[in-house]
PDB file of C-alpha atoms in Angstrom:
ATOM      1  CA  MET A   1     -24.283  56.983 -77.724  1.00 43.00           C
ATOM      2  CA  LYS A   2     -21.894  59.618 -77.458  1.00 41.00           C
ATOM      3  CA  HIS A   3     -19.212  60.174 -74.756  1.00 44.00           C
ATOM      4  CA  THR A   4     -21.025  62.721 -73.080  1.00 42.00           C
ATOM      5  CA  VAL A   5     -23.788  60.847 -71.826  1.00 43.00           C
ATOM      6  CA  GLY A   6     -21.244  59.729 -68.948  1.00 45.00           C
ATOM      7  CA  LEU A   7     -21.835  63.280 -67.653  1.00 42.00           C
ATOM      8  CA  ILE A   8     -25.290  63.359 -66.748  1.00 42.00           C
ATOM      9  CA  LEU A   9     -24.890  61.532 -63.930  1.00 42.00           C
ATOM     10  CA  LEU A  10     -22.430  64.341 -62.674  1.00 43.00           C
ATOM     11  CA  ALA A  11     -25.173  66.792 -61.842  1.00 41.00           C
ATOM     12  CA  ALA A  12     -26.681  63.578 -59.796  1.00 37.00           C
ATOM     13  CA  THR A  13     -29.389  64.430 -56.676  1.00 31.00           C
ATOM     14  CA  PHE A  14     -29.352  61.694 -54.248  1.00 33.00           C
ATOM     15  CA  VAL A  15     -32.701  59.944 -52.772  1.00 30.00           C
ATOM     16  CA  GLY A  16     -34.475  56.987 -50.613  1.00 32.00           C
ATOM     17  CA  CYS A  17     -34.731  53.774 -52.432  1.00 32.00           C
ATOM     18  CA  THR A  18     -38.072  52.655 -51.525  1.00 31.00           C
ATOM     19  CA  HIS A  19     -38.171  49.540 -53.530  1.00 34.00           C
ATOM     20  CA  SER A  20     -35.238  47.621 -51.999  1.00 35.00           C
ATOM     21  CA  VAL A  21     -35.899  44.771 -50.363  1.00 35.00           C
ATOM     22  CA  PRO A  22     -33.750  43.332 -47.038  1.00 38.00           C
ATOM     23  CA  VAL A  23     -30.796  41.514 -48.104  1.00 44.00           C
ATOM     24  CA  SER A  24     -28.648  39.329 -45.771  1.00 45.00           C
ATOM     25  CA  HIS A  25     -25.738  38.048 -46.361  1.00 49.00           C
ATOM     26  CA  ALA A  26     -25.017  34.070 -46.276  1.00 46.00           C
ATOM     27  CA  GLN A  27     -23.886  34.100 -42.782  1.00 43.00           C
ATOM     28  CA  THR A  28     -24.803  30.190 -42.568  1.00 40.00           C
ATOM     29  CA  GLU A  29     -22.025  29.422 -45.380  1.00 49.00           C
ATOM     30  CA  LYS A  30     -19.150  27.436 -43.918  1.00 50.00           C
ATOM     31  CA  GLN A  31     -15.870  28.205 -45.823  1.00 60.00           C
ATOM     32  CA  THR A  32     -13.058  27.438 -43.455  1.00 65.00           C
ATOM     33  CA  GLN A  33     -10.956  26.143 -46.875  1.00 79.00           C
ATOM     34  CA  PRO A  34      -9.213  29.061 -49.143  1.00 82.00           C
ATOM     35  CA  PRO A  35     -10.155  28.033 -53.052  1.00 87.00           C
ATOM     36  CA  LYS A  36      -7.429  27.028 -55.059  1.00 87.00           C
ATOM     37  CA  SER A  37      -5.048  29.768 -56.819  1.00 94.00           C
ATOM     38  CA  ASN A  38      -6.389  30.404 -60.253  1.00 98.00           C
ATOM     39  CA  PRO A  39      -3.779  29.814 -62.997  1.00 97.00           C
ATOM     40  CA  VAL A  40      -4.125  33.635 -64.283  1.00 98.00           C
ATOM     41  CA  LYS A  41      -5.494  36.570 -63.082  1.00 99.00           C
ATOM     42  CA  VAL A  42      -9.177  36.411 -62.717  1.00 99.00           C
ATOM     43  CA  ALA A  43     -11.319  40.140 -62.084  1.00 99.00           C
ATOM     44  CA  HIS A  44     -14.896  39.245 -61.519  1.00 99.00           C
ATOM     45  CA  VAL A  45     -17.136  42.567 -61.977  1.00 99.00           C
ATOM     46  CA  ILE A  46     -20.720  43.031 -60.703  1.00 99.00           C
ATOM     47  CA  VAL A  47     -22.527  45.643 -62.637  1.00 99.00           C
ATOM     48  CA  ALA A  48     -25.912  47.333 -61.543  1.00 99.00           C
ATOM     49  CA  LEU A  49     -27.679  48.051 -64.471  1.00 99.00           C
ATOM     50  CA  CYS A  50     -28.629  51.558 -64.598  1.00 99.00           C
ATOM     51  CA  ASP A  51     -32.588  52.155 -63.072  1.00 98.00           C
ATOM     52  CA  ASN A  52     -34.264  55.410 -63.679  1.00 98.00           C
ATOM     53  CA  VAL A  53     -36.878  53.841 -61.093  1.00 97.00           C
ATOM     54  CA  HIS A  54     -35.342  51.638 -58.679  1.00 97.00           C
ATOM     55  CA  GLN A  55     -32.497  53.638 -58.049  1.00 97.00           C
ATOM     56  CA  GLY A  56     -31.611  57.994 -56.402  1.00 94.00           C
ATOM     57  CA  ILE A  57     -30.135  59.083 -59.453  1.00 94.00           C
ATOM     58  CA  VAL A  58     -30.730  61.568 -61.686  1.00 90.00           C
ATOM     59  CA  LYS A  59     -33.292  60.467 -64.592  1.00 94.00           C
ATOM     60  CA  VAL A  60     -31.198  59.488 -67.982  1.00 96.00           C
ATOM     61  CA  PRO A  61     -33.228  59.080 -70.802  1.00 97.00           C
ATOM     62  CA  ALA A  62     -35.437  55.993 -70.811  1.00 98.00           C
ATOM     63  CA  ARG A  63     -33.773  53.948 -73.538  1.00 97.00           C
ATOM     64  CA  ILE A  64     -30.405  54.026 -71.296  1.00 98.00           C
ATOM     65  CA  GLY A  65     -31.936  53.981 -67.824  1.00 98.00           C
ATOM     66  CA  ASN A  66     -34.130  50.522 -68.208  1.00 98.00           C
ATOM     67  CA  GLY A  67     -33.020  48.080 -65.425  1.00 98.00           C
ATOM     68  CA  GLU A  68     -34.752  45.462 -67.114  1.00 98.00           C
ATOM     69  CA  GLU A  69     -33.064  45.837 -70.436  1.00 98.00           C
ATOM     70  CA  LEU A  70     -29.088  45.006 -71.657  1.00 98.00           C
ATOM     71  CA  VAL A  71     -28.860  46.261 -75.123  1.00 98.00           C
ATOM     72  CA  ASP A  72     -28.892  49.760 -74.406  1.00 98.00           C
ATOM     73  CA  ASN A  73     -28.018  50.100 -70.497  1.00 99.00           C
ATOM     74  CA  LEU A  74     -25.798  53.052 -69.592  1.00 99.00           C
ATOM     75  CA  TYR A  75     -23.501  50.835 -67.636  1.00 99.00           C
ATOM     76  CA  TRP A  76     -23.806  47.583 -70.173  1.00 99.00           C
ATOM     77  CA  GLY A  77     -24.922  47.715 -73.346  1.00 99.00           C
ATOM     78  CA  ALA A  78     -24.231  51.205 -74.604  1.00 98.00           C
ATOM     79  CA  SER A  79     -21.199  52.141 -76.281  1.00 98.00           C
ATOM     80  CA  LEU A  80     -19.360  52.914 -72.960  1.00 99.00           C
ATOM     81  CA  GLY A  81     -20.839  50.212 -70.871  1.00 99.00           C
ATOM     82  CA  VAL A  82     -18.996  47.173 -70.008  1.00 99.00           C
ATOM     83  CA  LYS A  83     -20.016  44.580 -72.036  1.00 99.00           C
ATOM     84  CA  SER A  84     -20.150  47.144 -75.554  1.00 99.00           C
ATOM     85  CA  TYR A  85     -16.532  48.728 -74.002  1.00 99.00           C
ATOM     86  CA  PHE A  86     -14.286  45.471 -73.687  1.00 99.00           C
ATOM     87  CA  ARG A  87     -16.236  43.817 -76.631  1.00 99.00           C
ATOM     88  CA  GLN A  88     -14.791  46.920 -78.732  1.00 98.00           C
ATOM     89  CA  SER A  89     -11.598  46.470 -76.536  1.00 99.00           C
ATOM     90  CA  THR A  90      -8.316  45.785 -78.768  1.00 98.00           C
ATOM     91  CA  ALA A  91      -7.175  44.488 -75.615  1.00 99.00           C
ATOM     92  CA  TRP A  92      -9.845  41.906 -75.050  1.00 99.00           C
ATOM     93  CA  ASN A  93     -11.222  39.282 -76.745  1.00 99.00           C
ATOM     94  CA  LEU A  94     -15.315  38.374 -75.706  1.00 99.00           C
ATOM     95  CA  ILE A  95     -15.584  34.354 -75.089  1.00 98.00           C
ATOM     96  CA  SER A  96     -18.826  33.701 -74.168  1.00 98.00           C
ATOM     97  CA  THR A  97     -22.076  35.328 -72.871  1.00 98.00           C
ATOM     98  CA  THR A  98     -25.107  33.208 -71.023  1.00 98.00           C
ATOM     99  CA  LYS A  99     -28.414  34.966 -70.117  1.00 97.00           C
ATOM    100  CA  PRO A 100     -29.671  32.489 -67.008  1.00 94.00           C
ATOM    101  CA  THR A 101     -33.481  32.053 -67.163  1.00 92.00           C
ATOM    102  CA  LYS A 102     -33.817  33.193 -63.352  1.00 93.00           C
ATOM    103  CA  GLY A 103     -32.494  35.081 -60.819  1.00 96.00           C
ATOM    104  CA  ASP A 104     -31.224  38.903 -60.573  1.00 98.00           C
ATOM    105  CA  ILE A 105     -28.240  38.244 -63.357  1.00 99.00           C
ATOM    106  CA  LEU A 106     -29.257  38.950 -66.721  1.00 99.00           C
ATOM    107  CA  GLU A 107     -26.542  38.133 -68.410  1.00 99.00           C
ATOM    108  CA  ARG A 108     -22.875  37.428 -68.072  1.00 99.00           C
ATOM    109  CA  ALA A 109     -20.113  38.050 -70.280  1.00 99.00           C
ATOM    110  CA  VAL A 110     -16.710  36.116 -70.448  1.00 99.00           C
ATOM    111  CA  PHE A 111     -13.497  38.038 -71.634  1.00 99.00           C
ATOM    112  CA  VAL A 112     -10.149  36.795 -71.993  1.00 99.00           C
ATOM    113  CA  HIS A 113      -6.700  39.176 -71.736  1.00 99.00           C
ATOM    114  CA  LYS A 114      -5.249  38.841 -75.264  1.00 99.00           C
ATOM    115  CA  ALA A 115      -1.336  39.299 -73.955  1.00 99.00           C
ATOM    116  CA  THR A 116      -1.632  37.714 -70.847  1.00 98.00           C
ATOM    117  CA  GLY A 117      -5.107  35.045 -71.018  1.00 98.00           C
ATOM    118  CA  ALA A 118      -6.479  36.825 -67.604  1.00 99.00           C
ATOM    119  CA  VAL A 119      -9.917  36.175 -67.181  1.00 99.00           C
ATOM    120  CA  LEU A 120     -12.474  38.852 -66.575  1.00 99.00           C
ATOM    121  CA  VAL A 121     -16.171  37.978 -66.183  1.00 99.00           C
ATOM    122  CA  ALA A 122     -18.900  40.622 -65.543  1.00 99.00           C
ATOM    123  CA  ASP A 123     -22.433  39.853 -64.429  1.00 99.00           C
ATOM    124  CA  ALA A 124     -25.104  42.231 -65.104  1.00 99.00           C
ATOM    125  CA  TYR A 125     -27.666  42.590 -62.329  1.00 99.00           C
ATOM    126  CA  ARG A 126     -31.293  44.134 -63.139  1.00 99.00           C
ATOM    127  CA  GLY A 127     -31.395  47.347 -61.920  1.00 98.00           C
ATOM    128  CA  ALA A 128     -34.096  46.744 -58.892  1.00 98.00           C
ATOM    129  CA  ALA A 129     -31.750  44.361 -57.548  1.00 99.00           C
ATOM    130  CA  ILE A 130     -28.785  46.601 -56.614  1.00 99.00           C
ATOM    131  CA  LYS A 131     -28.702  46.095 -53.002  1.00 98.00           C
ATOM    132  CA  LYS A 132     -28.535  42.375 -53.677  1.00 99.00           C
ATOM    133  CA  ALA A 133     -25.660  43.273 -56.476  1.00 99.00           C
ATOM    134  CA  THR A 134     -24.067  45.135 -53.385  1.00 99.00           C
ATOM    135  CA  VAL A 135     -24.536  42.374 -50.741  1.00 99.00           C
ATOM    136  CA  ASP A 136     -23.081  40.205 -53.156  1.00 99.00           C
ATOM    137  CA  TYR A 137     -20.114  42.104 -54.007  1.00 99.00           C
ATOM    138  CA  PHE A 138     -19.194  42.203 -50.322  1.00 99.00           C
ATOM    139  CA  ASP A 139     -19.233  38.714 -49.761  1.00 98.00           C
ATOM    140  CA  PHE A 140     -17.030  37.895 -52.423  1.00 98.00           C
ATOM    141  CA  LEU A 141     -14.442  40.348 -50.825  1.00 99.00           C
ATOM    142  CA  SER A 142     -15.520  38.527 -47.779  1.00 98.00           C
ATOM    143  CA  GLY A 143     -13.504  35.469 -49.477  1.00 98.00           C
ATOM    144  CA  ARG A 144     -17.433  33.667 -49.668  1.00 97.00           C
ATOM    145  CA  ARG A 145     -18.838  32.094 -52.158  1.00 96.00           C
ATOM    146  CA  ALA A 146     -16.377  30.703 -54.279  1.00 96.00           C
ATOM    147  CA  GLU A 147     -17.614  29.553 -57.914  1.00 97.00           C
ATOM    148  CA  PRO A 148     -16.063  27.610 -59.938  1.00 97.00           C
ATOM    149  CA  LEU A 149     -15.911  28.244 -64.071  1.00 98.00           C
ATOM    150  CA  ARG A 150     -14.201  26.993 -67.065  1.00 97.00           C
ATOM    151  CA  VAL A 151     -12.998  29.158 -69.742  1.00 97.00           C
ATOM    152  CA  GLY A 152     -11.232  27.054 -72.287  1.00 94.00           C
ATOM    153  CA  ASN A 153      -9.083  24.343 -71.021  1.00 94.00           C
ATOM    154  CA  ARG A 154      -8.613  25.965 -67.657  1.00 96.00           C
ATOM    155  CA  GLU A 155     -10.852  26.320 -64.305  1.00 97.00           C
ATOM    156  CA  VAL A 156     -10.903  29.589 -62.651  1.00 98.00           C
ATOM    157  CA  SER A 157     -12.610  30.667 -59.840  1.00 98.00           C
ATOM    158  CA  LEU A 158     -14.956  33.765 -59.451  1.00 98.00           C
ATOM    159  CA  GLY A 159     -16.816  35.069 -56.614  1.00 98.00           C
ATOM    160  CA  GLY A 160     -14.560  35.016 -52.973  1.00 98.00           C
ATOM    161  CA  GLY A 161     -12.162  32.901 -55.199  1.00 98.00           C
ATOM    162  CA  ALA A 162     -11.586  35.716 -57.814  1.00 99.00           C
ATOM    163  CA  ASP A 163      -8.103  37.955 -57.505  1.00 99.00           C
ATOM    164  CA  LEU A 164      -9.862  41.337 -57.826  1.00 99.00           C
ATOM    165  CA  VAL A 165     -13.537  42.079 -57.469  1.00 99.00           C
ATOM    166  CA  ALA A 166     -14.723  45.454 -59.000  1.00 99.00           C
ATOM    167  CA  TYR A 167     -18.290  46.898 -58.664  1.00 99.00           C
ATOM    168  CA  VAL A 168     -20.093  49.385 -61.249  1.00 99.00           C
ATOM    169  CA  GLY A 169     -22.834  51.412 -61.104  1.00 99.00           C
ATOM    170  CA  HIS A 170     -24.424  53.451 -58.561  1.00 98.00           C
ATOM    171  CA  ASP A 171     -23.713  53.619 -55.013  1.00 98.00           C
ATOM    172  CA  GLY A 172     -26.861  52.821 -53.281  1.00 98.00           C
ATOM    173  CA  LEU A 173     -25.261  52.795 -49.904  1.00 98.00           C
ATOM    174  CA  MET A 174     -25.140  56.712 -50.217  1.00 97.00           C
ATOM    175  CA  GLU A 175     -29.149  55.677 -49.370  1.00 96.00           C
ATOM    176  CA  TRP A 176     -29.109  52.665 -47.542  1.00 97.00           C
ATOM    177  CA  SER A 177     -26.902  50.126 -45.454  1.00 97.00           C
ATOM    178  CA  ILE A 178     -26.597  46.633 -45.593  1.00 98.00           C
ATOM    179  CA  PRO A 179     -25.660  43.694 -43.037  1.00 96.00           C
ATOM    180  CA  ALA A 180     -22.022  43.901 -41.922  1.00 96.00           C
ATOM    181  CA  PRO A 181     -20.185  41.218 -44.097  1.00 96.00           C
ATOM    182  CA  THR A 182     -19.383  38.032 -42.569  1.00 94.00           C
ATOM    183  CA  PRO A 183     -15.483  37.263 -43.824  1.00 95.00           C
ATOM    184  CA  ALA A 184     -14.780  33.641 -44.459  1.00 96.00           C
ATOM    185  CA  ALA A 185     -12.499  31.829 -42.399  1.00 94.00           C
ATOM    186  CA  HIS A 186      -9.681  31.270 -44.783  1.00 95.00           C
ATOM    187  CA  LYS A 187      -7.611  34.254 -45.614  1.00 94.00           C
ATOM    188  CA  HIS A 188      -7.777  34.311 -49.377  1.00 96.00           C
ATOM    189  CA  ARG A 189      -9.468  38.187 -50.181  1.00 98.00           C
ATOM    190  CA  PRO A 190      -9.960  39.568 -53.962  1.00 98.00           C
ATOM    191  CA  LEU A 191      -8.695  43.161 -54.220  1.00 99.00           C
ATOM    192  CA  ALA A 192     -11.400  45.509 -54.098  1.00 99.00           C
ATOM    193  CA  VAL A 193     -12.073  48.284 -57.093  1.00 99.00           C
ATOM    194  CA  ALA A 194     -15.862  50.268 -56.751  1.00 99.00           C
ATOM    195  CA  LEU A 195     -16.432  52.563 -59.162  1.00 99.00           C
ATOM    196  CA  ALA A 196     -19.267  54.159 -58.440  1.00 99.00           C
ATOM    197  CA  CYS A 197     -19.589  58.421 -56.793  1.00 98.00           C
ATOM    198  CA  LYS A 198     -18.006  58.346 -53.306  1.00 98.00           C
ATOM    199  CA  THR A 199     -16.977  54.769 -52.870  1.00 98.00           C
ATOM    200  CA  GLN A 200     -14.194  55.481 -50.779  1.00 98.00           C
ATOM    201  CA  GLN A 201     -17.162  57.395 -48.161  1.00 98.00           C
ATOM    202  CA  PHE A 202     -19.836  55.043 -48.930  1.00 98.00           C
ATOM    203  CA  PHE A 203     -18.332  51.154 -48.938  1.00 98.00           C
ATOM    204  CA  GLY A 204     -15.211  52.246 -46.510  1.00 97.00           C
ATOM    205  CA  ALA A 205     -16.508  50.722 -43.263  1.00 97.00           C
ATOM    206  CA  ASP A 206     -18.132  47.296 -44.880  1.00 98.00           C
ATOM    207  CA  LEU A 207     -14.821  46.852 -46.850  1.00 98.00           C
ATOM    208  CA  LYS A 208     -13.007  47.013 -43.897  1.00 97.00           C
ATOM    209  CA  ALA A 209     -15.148  44.717 -42.368  1.00 98.00           C
ATOM    210  CA  THR A 210     -14.062  42.123 -45.130  1.00 98.00           C
ATOM    211  CA  GLY A 211     -10.480  42.010 -44.884  1.00 97.00           C
ATOM    212  CA  ALA A 212     -10.210  42.449 -48.474  1.00 98.00           C
ATOM    213  CA  THR A 213      -7.150  45.546 -49.446  1.00 98.00           C
ATOM    214  CA  PRO A 214      -8.410  48.211 -51.635  1.00 98.00           C
ATOM    215  CA  TYR A 215      -7.397  49.030 -55.079  1.00 99.00           C
ATOM    216  CA  VAL A 216      -9.101  51.977 -56.739  1.00 99.00           C
ATOM    217  CA  MET A 217     -12.000  53.739 -54.867  1.00 99.00           C
ATOM    218  CA  THR A 218     -13.426  57.016 -55.818  1.00 99.00           C
ATOM    219  CA  GLN A 219     -13.643  60.411 -53.838  1.00 98.00           C
ATOM    220  CA  SER A 220     -16.209  62.305 -55.796  1.00 98.00           C
ATOM    221  CA  LEU A 221     -19.499  61.981 -57.868  1.00 98.00           C
ATOM    222  CA  MET A 222     -18.408  60.346 -61.383  1.00 98.00           C
ATOM    223  CA  ALA A 223     -19.783  58.459 -64.493  1.00 98.00           C
ATOM    224  CA  PRO A 224     -19.057  54.675 -63.544  1.00 98.00           C
ATOM    225  CA  GLU A 225     -18.093  53.994 -67.102  1.00 98.00           C
ATOM    226  CA  ALA A 226     -15.870  50.939 -68.744  1.00 99.00           C
ATOM    227  CA  TYR A 227     -12.975  53.296 -69.918  1.00 99.00           C
ATOM    228  CA  SER A 228     -11.991  53.533 -65.975  1.00 99.00           C
ATOM    229  CA  LEU A 229     -12.121  49.747 -65.243  1.00 99.00           C
ATOM    230  CA  GLU A 230     -10.193  48.483 -68.259  1.00 99.00           C
ATOM    231  CA  ALA A 231      -7.566  51.317 -66.971  1.00 99.00           C
ATOM    232  CA  VAL A 232      -7.598  49.895 -63.649  1.00 99.00           C
ATOM    233  CA  LEU A 233      -7.866  46.578 -64.791  1.00 99.00           C
ATOM    234  CA  GLY A 234      -4.577  47.132 -67.641  1.00 99.00           C
ATOM    235  CA  SER A 235      -2.636  48.557 -64.568  1.00 99.00           C
ATOM    236  CA  TRP A 236      -3.242  45.146 -62.247  1.00 99.00           C
ATOM    237  CA  ILE A 237      -2.767  42.879 -65.158  1.00 99.00           C
ATOM    238  CA  LYS A 238       0.721  44.511 -65.188  1.00 98.00           C
ATOM    239  CA  GLY A 239       1.436  44.128 -61.809  1.00 98.00           C
ATOM    240  CA  LYS A 240       0.893  47.620 -60.971  1.00 98.00           C
ATOM    241  CA  ASP A 241       0.253  49.264 -57.907  1.00 98.00           C
ATOM    242  CA  ALA A 242      -2.977  51.001 -56.400  1.00 98.00           C
ATOM    243  CA  HIS A 243      -0.998  54.726 -57.379  1.00 98.00           C
ATOM    244  CA  ASP A 244      -0.480  53.454 -60.723  1.00 98.00           C
ATOM    245  CA  ALA A 245      -4.020  52.310 -61.238  1.00 99.00           C
ATOM    246  CA  VAL A 246      -5.628  55.817 -60.117  1.00 99.00           C
ATOM    247  CA  GLU A 247      -3.008  57.758 -62.808  1.00 99.00           C
ATOM    248  CA  ALA A 248      -4.513  55.453 -65.599  1.00 99.00           C
ATOM    249  CA  ALA A 249      -8.123  55.962 -64.500  1.00 99.00           C
ATOM    250  CA  ALA A 250      -7.571  59.182 -64.499  1.00 99.00           C
ATOM    251  CA  ASN A 251      -6.256  59.453 -67.882  1.00 99.00           C
ATOM    252  CA  ALA A 252      -9.011  57.673 -69.213  1.00 99.00           C
ATOM    253  CA  TYR A 253     -11.149  59.796 -67.573  1.00 99.00           C
ATOM    254  CA  ALA A 254      -9.820  62.754 -68.533  1.00 99.00           C
ATOM    255  CA  LYS A 255     -10.088  61.798 -72.056  1.00 99.00           C
ATOM    256  CA  TYR A 256     -13.658  60.323 -72.231  1.00 99.00           C
ATOM    257  CA  GLN A 257     -15.351  63.127 -70.114  1.00 98.00           C
ATOM    258  CA  LYS A 258     -13.038  66.041 -71.797  1.00 98.00           C
ATOM    259  CA  ILE A 259     -11.558  67.392 -68.594  1.00 98.00           C
ATOM    260  CA  SER A 260      -8.046  67.938 -67.421  1.00 99.00           C
ATOM    261  CA  VAL A 261      -5.846  64.954 -65.845  1.00 99.00           C
ATOM    262  CA  LYS A 262      -4.975  67.009 -63.178  1.00 98.00           C
ATOM    263  CA  ALA A 263      -9.110  67.249 -62.478  1.00 99.00           C
ATOM    264  CA  ALA A 264      -9.848  63.689 -63.046  1.00 99.00           C
ATOM    265  CA  ARG A 265      -7.456  62.875 -60.543  1.00 98.00           C
ATOM    266  CA  THR A 266      -9.137  64.091 -57.666  1.00 98.00           C
ATOM    267  CA  VAL A 267     -11.774  61.480 -58.887  1.00 99.00           C
ATOM    268  CA  PHE A 268     -10.122  58.455 -57.785  1.00 99.00           C
ATOM    269  CA  VAL A 269      -8.273  57.099 -54.615  1.00 98.00           C
ATOM    270  CA  ALA A 270      -5.670  54.846 -54.307  1.00 97.00           C
ATOM    271  CA  GLY A 271      -6.226  52.047 -51.949  1.00 92.00           C
ATOM    272  CA  THR A 272      -3.172  49.848 -50.362  1.00 79.00           C
ATOM    273  CA  GLY A 273      -3.247  46.982 -52.977  1.00 73.00           C
TER     274      GLY A 273
END
């Protein structure tokens, strides 16, 4: 996969998503107690697989735009997709992959940061389930649905128990809406990252409702490829603030998209985290 494939997305036109079904938040779930603190930093990444049929994107080559296919999908198995890119990274080790036999998550990949032991768990949602992926993202940011996971000899918490939750893929909220998130009663909220087109604008209201703190969002059309995510996570692991994370993301984006850093800075926007 050539690095320039991401440029296809920058010419995107957005149309209504006619294949989605209503998805509601888990409003009846009782979560009054905060999850246990993680022994290391934990990031949970929601990846909505690129899908020519079920998403309002400009059509990409069929091989990378099949929302049921993991191996070559633009946002997962392609060279700049989340799984492939982090698997090749010198900073991360791929610990495990699992493929659920049912449901909308087609694969889970677990990575550990070599220098710090930080954990990255990435879930690949089938492209047709982009609305479910979006709802899950905001549920997690609301502090809901913490999920325990053993990584080596440690137990960490995902979902609403993660320290950072990121969304990667197409911004479906440009086309449809979701029910307002219902925050958990406890105070824990993951930091929020959203790498899709114009997420500051289209994710903003729902993000505010969760009570979570934005770390890095976007303010223009963009290619949500994994180098930007790695740059953001690298800054977060080092304890850098959102402005430093944006600068790191802009430098990575400029390198791979072959544009100036000045132009790349206009893609990302720092939150308050």
